[in-house]
mmCIF file of C-alpha atoms in Angstrom:
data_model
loop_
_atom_site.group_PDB
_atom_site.id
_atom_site.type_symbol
_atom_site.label_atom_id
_atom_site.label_comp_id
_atom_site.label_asym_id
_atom_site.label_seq_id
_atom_site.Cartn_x
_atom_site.Cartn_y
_atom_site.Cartn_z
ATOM 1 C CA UNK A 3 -205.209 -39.184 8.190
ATOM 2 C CA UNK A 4 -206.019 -40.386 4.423
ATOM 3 C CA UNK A 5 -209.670 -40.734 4.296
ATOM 4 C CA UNK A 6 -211.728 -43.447 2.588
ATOM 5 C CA UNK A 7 -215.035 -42.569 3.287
ATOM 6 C CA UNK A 8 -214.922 -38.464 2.670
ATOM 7 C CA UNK A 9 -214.348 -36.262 0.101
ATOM 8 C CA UNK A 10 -213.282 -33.072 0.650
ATOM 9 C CA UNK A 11 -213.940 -29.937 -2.018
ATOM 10 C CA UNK A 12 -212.443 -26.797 -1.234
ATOM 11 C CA UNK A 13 -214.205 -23.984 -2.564
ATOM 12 C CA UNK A 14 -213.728 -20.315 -2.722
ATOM 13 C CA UNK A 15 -213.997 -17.981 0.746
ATOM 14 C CA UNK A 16 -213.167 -20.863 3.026
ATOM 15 C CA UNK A 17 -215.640 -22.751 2.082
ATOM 16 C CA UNK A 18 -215.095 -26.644 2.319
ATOM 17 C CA UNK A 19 -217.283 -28.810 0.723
ATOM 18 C CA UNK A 20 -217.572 -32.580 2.504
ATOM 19 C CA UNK A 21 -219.400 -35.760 0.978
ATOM 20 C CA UNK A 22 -219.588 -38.914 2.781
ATOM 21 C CA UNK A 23 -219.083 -41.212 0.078
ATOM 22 C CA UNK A 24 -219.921 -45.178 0.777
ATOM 23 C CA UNK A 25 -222.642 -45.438 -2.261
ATOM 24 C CA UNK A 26 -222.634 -48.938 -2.080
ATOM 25 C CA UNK A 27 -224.743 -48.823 1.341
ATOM 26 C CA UNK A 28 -226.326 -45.174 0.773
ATOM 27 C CA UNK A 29 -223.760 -43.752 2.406
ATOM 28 C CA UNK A 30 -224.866 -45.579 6.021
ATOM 29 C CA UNK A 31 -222.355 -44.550 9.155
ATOM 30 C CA UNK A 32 -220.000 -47.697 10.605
ATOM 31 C CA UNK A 33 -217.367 -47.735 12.877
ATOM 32 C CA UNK A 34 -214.662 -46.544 10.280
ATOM 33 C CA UNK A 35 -216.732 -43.555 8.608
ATOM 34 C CA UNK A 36 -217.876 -41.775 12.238
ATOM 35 C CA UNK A 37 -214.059 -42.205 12.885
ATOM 36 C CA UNK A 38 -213.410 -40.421 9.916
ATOM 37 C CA UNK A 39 -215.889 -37.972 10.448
ATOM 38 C CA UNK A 40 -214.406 -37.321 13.841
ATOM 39 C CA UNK A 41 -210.717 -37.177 12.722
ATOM 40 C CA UNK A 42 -212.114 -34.448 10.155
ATOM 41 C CA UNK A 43 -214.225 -31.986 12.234
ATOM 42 C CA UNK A 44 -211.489 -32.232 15.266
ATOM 43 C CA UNK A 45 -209.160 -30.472 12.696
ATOM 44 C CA UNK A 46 -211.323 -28.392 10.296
ATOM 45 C CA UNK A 47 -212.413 -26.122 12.989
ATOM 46 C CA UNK A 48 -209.030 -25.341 13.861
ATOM 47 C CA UNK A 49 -207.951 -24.383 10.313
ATOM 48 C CA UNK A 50 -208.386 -20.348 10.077
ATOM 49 C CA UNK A 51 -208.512 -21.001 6.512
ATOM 50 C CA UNK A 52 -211.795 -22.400 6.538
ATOM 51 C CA UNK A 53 -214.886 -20.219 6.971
ATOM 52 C CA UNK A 54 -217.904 -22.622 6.958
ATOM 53 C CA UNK A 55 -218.905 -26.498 5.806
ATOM 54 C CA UNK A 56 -221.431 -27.800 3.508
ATOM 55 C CA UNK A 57 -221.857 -31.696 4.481
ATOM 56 C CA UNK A 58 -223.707 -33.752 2.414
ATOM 57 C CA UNK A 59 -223.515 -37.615 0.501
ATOM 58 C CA UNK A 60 -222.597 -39.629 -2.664
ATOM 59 C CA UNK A 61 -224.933 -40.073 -4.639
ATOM 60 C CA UNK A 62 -229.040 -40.220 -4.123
ATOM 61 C CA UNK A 63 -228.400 -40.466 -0.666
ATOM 62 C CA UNK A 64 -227.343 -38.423 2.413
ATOM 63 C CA UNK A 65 -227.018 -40.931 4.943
ATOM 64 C CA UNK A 66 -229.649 -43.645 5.242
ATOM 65 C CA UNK A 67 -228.326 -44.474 8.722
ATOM 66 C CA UNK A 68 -226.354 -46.640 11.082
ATOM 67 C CA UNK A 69 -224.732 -49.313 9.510
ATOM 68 C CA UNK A 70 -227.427 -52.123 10.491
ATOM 69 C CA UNK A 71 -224.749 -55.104 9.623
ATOM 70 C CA UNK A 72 -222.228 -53.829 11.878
ATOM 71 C CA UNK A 73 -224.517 -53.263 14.872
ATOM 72 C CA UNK A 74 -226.566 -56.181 14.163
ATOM 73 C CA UNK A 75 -224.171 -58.613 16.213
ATOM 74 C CA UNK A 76 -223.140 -56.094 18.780
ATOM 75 C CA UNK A 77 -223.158 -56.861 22.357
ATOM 76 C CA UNK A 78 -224.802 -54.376 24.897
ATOM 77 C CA UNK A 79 -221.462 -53.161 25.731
ATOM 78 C CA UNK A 80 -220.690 -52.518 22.223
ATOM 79 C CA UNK A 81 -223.342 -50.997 21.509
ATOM 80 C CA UNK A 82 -223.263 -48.350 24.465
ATOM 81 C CA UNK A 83 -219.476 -48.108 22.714
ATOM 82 C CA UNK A 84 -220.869 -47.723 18.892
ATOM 83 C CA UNK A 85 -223.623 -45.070 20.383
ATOM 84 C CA UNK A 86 -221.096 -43.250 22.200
ATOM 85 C CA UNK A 87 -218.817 -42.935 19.147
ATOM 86 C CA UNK A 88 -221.679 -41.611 17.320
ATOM 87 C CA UNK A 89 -222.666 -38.986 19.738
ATOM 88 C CA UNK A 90 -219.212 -37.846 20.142
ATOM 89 C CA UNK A 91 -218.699 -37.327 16.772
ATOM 90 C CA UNK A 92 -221.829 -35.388 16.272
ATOM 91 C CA UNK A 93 -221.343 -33.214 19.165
ATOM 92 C CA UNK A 94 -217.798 -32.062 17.352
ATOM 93 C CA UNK A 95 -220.173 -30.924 14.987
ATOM 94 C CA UNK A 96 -222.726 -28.597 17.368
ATOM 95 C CA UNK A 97 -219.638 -27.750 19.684
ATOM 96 C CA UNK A 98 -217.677 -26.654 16.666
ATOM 97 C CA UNK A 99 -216.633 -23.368 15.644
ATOM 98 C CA UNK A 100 -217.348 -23.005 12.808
ATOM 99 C CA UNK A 101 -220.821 -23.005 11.009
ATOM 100 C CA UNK A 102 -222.053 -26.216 8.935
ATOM 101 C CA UNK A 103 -224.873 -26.490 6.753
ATOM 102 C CA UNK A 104 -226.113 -29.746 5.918
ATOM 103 C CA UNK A 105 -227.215 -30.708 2.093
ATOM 104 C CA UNK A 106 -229.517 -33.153 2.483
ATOM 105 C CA UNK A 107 -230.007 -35.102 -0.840
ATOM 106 C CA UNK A 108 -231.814 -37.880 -0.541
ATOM 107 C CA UNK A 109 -232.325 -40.177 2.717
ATOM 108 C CA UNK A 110 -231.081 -38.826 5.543
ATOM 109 C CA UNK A 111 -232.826 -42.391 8.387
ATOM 110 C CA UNK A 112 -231.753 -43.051 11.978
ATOM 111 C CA UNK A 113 -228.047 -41.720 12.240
ATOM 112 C CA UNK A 114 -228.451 -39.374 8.988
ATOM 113 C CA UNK A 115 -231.299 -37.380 10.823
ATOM 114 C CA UNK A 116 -229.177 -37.291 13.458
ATOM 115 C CA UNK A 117 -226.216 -35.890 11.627
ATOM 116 C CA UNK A 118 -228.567 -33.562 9.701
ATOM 117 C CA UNK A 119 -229.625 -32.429 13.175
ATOM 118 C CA UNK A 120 -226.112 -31.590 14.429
ATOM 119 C CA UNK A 121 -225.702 -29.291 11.986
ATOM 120 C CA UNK A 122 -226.610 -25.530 12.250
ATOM 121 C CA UNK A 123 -228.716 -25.425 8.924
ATOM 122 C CA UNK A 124 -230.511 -27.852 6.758
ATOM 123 C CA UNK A 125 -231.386 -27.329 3.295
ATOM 124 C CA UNK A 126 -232.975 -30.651 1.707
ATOM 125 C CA UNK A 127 -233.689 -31.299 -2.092
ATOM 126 C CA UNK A 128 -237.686 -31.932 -2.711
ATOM 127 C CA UNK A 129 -236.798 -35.506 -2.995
ATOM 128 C CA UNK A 130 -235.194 -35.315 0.900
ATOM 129 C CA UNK A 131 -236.821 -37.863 3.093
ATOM 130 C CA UNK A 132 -236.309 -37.923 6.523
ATOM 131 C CA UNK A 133 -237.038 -40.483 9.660
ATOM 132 C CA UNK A 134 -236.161 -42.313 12.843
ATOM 133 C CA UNK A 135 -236.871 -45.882 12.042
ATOM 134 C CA UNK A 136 -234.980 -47.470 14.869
ATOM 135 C CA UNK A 137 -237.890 -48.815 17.059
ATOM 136 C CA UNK A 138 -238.743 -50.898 13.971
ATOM 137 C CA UNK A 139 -235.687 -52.818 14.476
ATOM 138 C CA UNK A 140 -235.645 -52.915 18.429
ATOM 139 C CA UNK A 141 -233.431 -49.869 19.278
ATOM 140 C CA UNK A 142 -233.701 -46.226 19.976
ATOM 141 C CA UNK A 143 -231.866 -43.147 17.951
ATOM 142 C CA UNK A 144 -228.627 -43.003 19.599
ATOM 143 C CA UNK A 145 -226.379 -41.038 17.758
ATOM 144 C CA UNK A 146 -228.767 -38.058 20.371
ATOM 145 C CA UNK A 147 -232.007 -38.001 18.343
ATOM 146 C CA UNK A 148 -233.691 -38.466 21.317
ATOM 147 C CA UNK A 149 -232.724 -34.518 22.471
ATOM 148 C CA UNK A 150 -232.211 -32.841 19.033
ATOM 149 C CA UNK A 151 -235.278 -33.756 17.211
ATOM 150 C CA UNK A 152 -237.368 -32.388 20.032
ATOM 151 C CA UNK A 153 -235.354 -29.087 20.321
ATOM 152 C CA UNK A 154 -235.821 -28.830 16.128
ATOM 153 C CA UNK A 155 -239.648 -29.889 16.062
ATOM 154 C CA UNK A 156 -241.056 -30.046 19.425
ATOM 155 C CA UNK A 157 -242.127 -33.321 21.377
ATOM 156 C CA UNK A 158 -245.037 -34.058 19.467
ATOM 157 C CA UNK A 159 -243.399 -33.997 16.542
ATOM 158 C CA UNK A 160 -240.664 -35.598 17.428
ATOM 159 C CA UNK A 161 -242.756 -38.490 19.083
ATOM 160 C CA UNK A 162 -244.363 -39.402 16.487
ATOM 161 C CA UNK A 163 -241.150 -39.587 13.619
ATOM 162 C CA UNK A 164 -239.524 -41.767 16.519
ATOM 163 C CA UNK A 165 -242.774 -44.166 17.758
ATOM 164 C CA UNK A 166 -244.210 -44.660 13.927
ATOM 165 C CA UNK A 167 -240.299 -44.889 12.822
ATOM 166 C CA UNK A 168 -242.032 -43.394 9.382
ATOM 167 C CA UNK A 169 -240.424 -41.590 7.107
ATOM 168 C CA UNK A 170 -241.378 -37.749 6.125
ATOM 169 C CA UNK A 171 -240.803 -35.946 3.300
ATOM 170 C CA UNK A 172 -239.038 -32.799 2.417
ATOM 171 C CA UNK A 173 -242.254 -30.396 2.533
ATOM 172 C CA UNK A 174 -243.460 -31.857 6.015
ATOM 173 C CA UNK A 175 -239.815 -31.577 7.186
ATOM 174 C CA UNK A 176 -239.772 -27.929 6.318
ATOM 175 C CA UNK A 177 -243.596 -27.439 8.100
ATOM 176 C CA UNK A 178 -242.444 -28.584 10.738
ATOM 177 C CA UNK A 179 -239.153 -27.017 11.102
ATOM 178 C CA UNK A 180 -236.472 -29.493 10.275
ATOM 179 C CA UNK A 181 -235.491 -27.744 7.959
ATOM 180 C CA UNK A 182 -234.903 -24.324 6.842
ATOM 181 C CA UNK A 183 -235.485 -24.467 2.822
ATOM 182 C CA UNK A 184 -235.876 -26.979 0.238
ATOM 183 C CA UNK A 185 -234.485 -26.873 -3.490
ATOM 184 C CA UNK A 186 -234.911 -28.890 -6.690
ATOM 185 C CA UNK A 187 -232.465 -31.459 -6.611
ATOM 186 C CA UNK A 188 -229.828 -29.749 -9.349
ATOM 187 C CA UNK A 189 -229.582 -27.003 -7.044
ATOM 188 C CA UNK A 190 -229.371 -27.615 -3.403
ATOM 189 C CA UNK A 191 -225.784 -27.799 -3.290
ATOM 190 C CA UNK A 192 -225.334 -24.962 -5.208
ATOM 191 C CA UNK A 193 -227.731 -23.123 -2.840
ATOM 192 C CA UNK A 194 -225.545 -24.808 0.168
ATOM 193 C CA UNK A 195 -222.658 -23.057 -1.215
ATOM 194 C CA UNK A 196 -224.263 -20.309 -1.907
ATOM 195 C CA UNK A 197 -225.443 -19.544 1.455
ATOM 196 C CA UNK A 198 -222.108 -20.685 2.947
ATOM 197 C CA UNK A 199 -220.069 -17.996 0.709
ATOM 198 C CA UNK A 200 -223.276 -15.773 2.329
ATOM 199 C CA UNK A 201 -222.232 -16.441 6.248
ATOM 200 C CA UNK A 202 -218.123 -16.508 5.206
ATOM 201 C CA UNK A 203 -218.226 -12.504 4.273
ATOM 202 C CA UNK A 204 -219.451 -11.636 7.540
ATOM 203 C CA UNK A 205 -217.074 -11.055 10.654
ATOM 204 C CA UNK A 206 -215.525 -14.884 11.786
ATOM 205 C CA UNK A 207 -215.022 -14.273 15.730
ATOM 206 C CA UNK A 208 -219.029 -12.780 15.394
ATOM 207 C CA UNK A 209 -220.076 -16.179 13.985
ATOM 208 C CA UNK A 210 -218.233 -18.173 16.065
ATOM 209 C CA UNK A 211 -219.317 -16.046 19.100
ATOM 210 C CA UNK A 212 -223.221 -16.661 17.843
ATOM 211 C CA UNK A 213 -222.881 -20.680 17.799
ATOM 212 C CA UNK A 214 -221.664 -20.930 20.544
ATOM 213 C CA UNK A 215 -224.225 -17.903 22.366
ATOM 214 C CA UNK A 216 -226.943 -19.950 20.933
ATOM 215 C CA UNK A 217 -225.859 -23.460 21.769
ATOM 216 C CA UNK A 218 -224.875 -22.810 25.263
ATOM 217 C CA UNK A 219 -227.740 -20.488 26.113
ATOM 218 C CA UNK A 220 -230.664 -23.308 24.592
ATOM 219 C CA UNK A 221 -229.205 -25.367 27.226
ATOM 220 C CA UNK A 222 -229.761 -23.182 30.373
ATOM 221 C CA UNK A 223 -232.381 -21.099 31.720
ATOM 222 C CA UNK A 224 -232.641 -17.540 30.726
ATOM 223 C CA UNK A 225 -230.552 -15.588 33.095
ATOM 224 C CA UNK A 226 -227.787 -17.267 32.666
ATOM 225 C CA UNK A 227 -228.095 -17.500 28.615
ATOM 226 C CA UNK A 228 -228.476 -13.806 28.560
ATOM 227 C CA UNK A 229 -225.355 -13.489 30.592
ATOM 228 C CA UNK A 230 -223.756 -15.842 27.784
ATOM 229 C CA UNK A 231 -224.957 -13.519 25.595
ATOM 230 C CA UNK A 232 -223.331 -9.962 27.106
ATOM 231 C CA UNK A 233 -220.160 -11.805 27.461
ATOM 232 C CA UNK A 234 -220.012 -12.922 24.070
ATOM 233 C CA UNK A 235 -221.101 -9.153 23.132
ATOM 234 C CA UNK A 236 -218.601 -7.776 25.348
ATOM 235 C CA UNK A 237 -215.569 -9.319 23.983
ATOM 236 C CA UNK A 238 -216.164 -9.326 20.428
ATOM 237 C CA UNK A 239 -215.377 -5.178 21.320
ATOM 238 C CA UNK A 240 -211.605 -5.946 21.760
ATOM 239 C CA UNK A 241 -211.859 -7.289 18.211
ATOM 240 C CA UNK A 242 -210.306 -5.660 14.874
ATOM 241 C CA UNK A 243 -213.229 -7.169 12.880
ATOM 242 C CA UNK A 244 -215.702 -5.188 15.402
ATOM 243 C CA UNK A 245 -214.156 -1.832 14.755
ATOM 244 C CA UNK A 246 -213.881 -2.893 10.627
ATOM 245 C CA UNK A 247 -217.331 -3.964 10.664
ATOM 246 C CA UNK A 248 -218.112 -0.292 12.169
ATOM 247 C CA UNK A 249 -216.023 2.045 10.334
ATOM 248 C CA UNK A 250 -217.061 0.400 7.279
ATOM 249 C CA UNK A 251 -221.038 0.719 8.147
ATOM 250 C CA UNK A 252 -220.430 4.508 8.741
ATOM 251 C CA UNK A 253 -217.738 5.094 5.846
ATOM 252 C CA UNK A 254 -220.323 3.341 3.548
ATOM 253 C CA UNK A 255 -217.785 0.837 2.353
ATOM 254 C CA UNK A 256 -217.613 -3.120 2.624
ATOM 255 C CA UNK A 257 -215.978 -4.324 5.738
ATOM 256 C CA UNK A 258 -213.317 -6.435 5.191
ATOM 257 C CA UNK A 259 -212.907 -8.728 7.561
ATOM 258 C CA UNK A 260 -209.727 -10.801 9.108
ATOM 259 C CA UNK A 261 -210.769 -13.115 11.716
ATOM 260 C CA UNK A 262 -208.950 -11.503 14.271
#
């Protein structure tokens, strides 16, 4: 599939580089770009070649949202179809096996807080500005900001981005947990890539094994996430990275890892 919307920059280690790039409307998610999007992370996380992803947007924007002219004219029906699309696109991203770390430059309103969200790390320039405007214009979040934003911040928190639908900025984002680190503008991709080429040294099946540990077990009670847990730790002992890893630590050397 030849995309319109997404650029794709590979970098060194595996690392893949995405920008959603629709300038003209900040980068804002319709029909055609969450298809996109979907298309993309369907196939990415099956390529052994990549390690980790750094999304982030054109321009002085992440993504400032759901395209508001598209869904302004929907029908109730098309809108459950529109939400739907968005969620199932996003959940590619959580589900996913590999790790993505979201470069938030700029706006990231309604659907681009909920794409930051889906990510497993958020790094936001100082200029970053996040929110969930959509009871201002007679909706809920419903790309699943409803259930991620209170799993990042808490309830509280996550009430009141959602019932003032005001914005926050990049220090109050990082108080409160949203995110994990904020950077001058100049450098927050680098740092994205930084950390990226970081996580793609270490052992792929352990990484892999960790998402998914940590996204299945926040979803159950305890008992059964620990049991997730020593599965996951279990298996990864049939692995050739497990005995590199190992041999390495105790032969003082760097592990070199193969995925396998």
């Amino acid at each position: 599939m030849d995309y319109k919307f997404l650029k794709i920059d590979e970098k060194e280690n595996g690392v893949i580089v995405l920008t959603i790039s629709r300038e003209k409307t900040l980068n804002s998610l319709n029909t055609e770009v969450l298809k996109e999007l979907s298309d993309f992370f369907e196939k990415i996380f099956d390529d052994e070649a990549t390690s980790v992803i750094v999304l982030t947007g054109a321009g002085k924007s992440f993504v400032a949202g759901a395209d508001i002219g598209e869904m302004a004219t929907l029908s109730a029906t098309e809108g459950y179809d529109f939400g739907k699309l968005g969620m199932d696109t996003l959940m590619k991203i959580e589900k996913g096996r590999k790790p993505v770390i979201a470069a938030v430059n700029g706006y990231a309103l309604g659907g681009g807080c909920e794409i930051a969200l889906a990510c497993d790390i958020r790094l936001a320039s100082k200029n970053a500005k996040f929110g969930q405007p959509e009871v201002g214009l007679g909706i809920i979040p419903g790309f699943g900001g409803t259930q991620r934003l209170i799993r990042a911040i808490g309830p509280g928190y996550a009430k009141e981005m959602i019932f003032t639908a005001k914005m926050i900025d990049a220090e109050r984002a990082e108080r409160w947990g949203l995110v994990n680190h904020v950077y001058e503008p100049e450098e927050l991709l680098d740092k994205a890539i930084e950390m990226a080429n970081t996580i793609a040294q270490r052992a792929p099946k352990a990484i892999q094994y960790s998402k998914s540990a940590i996204e299945s077990g926040s979803q159950t009670d305890i008992e059964t996430a620990m049991e997730i847990e020593r599965t996951s730790f279990g298996l990864l002992f049939s692995t050739e990275d497990q005995r590199e890893g190992m041999n390495a630590f105790l032969n003082k050397k760097q592990a070199k890892f193969s995925g396998k």
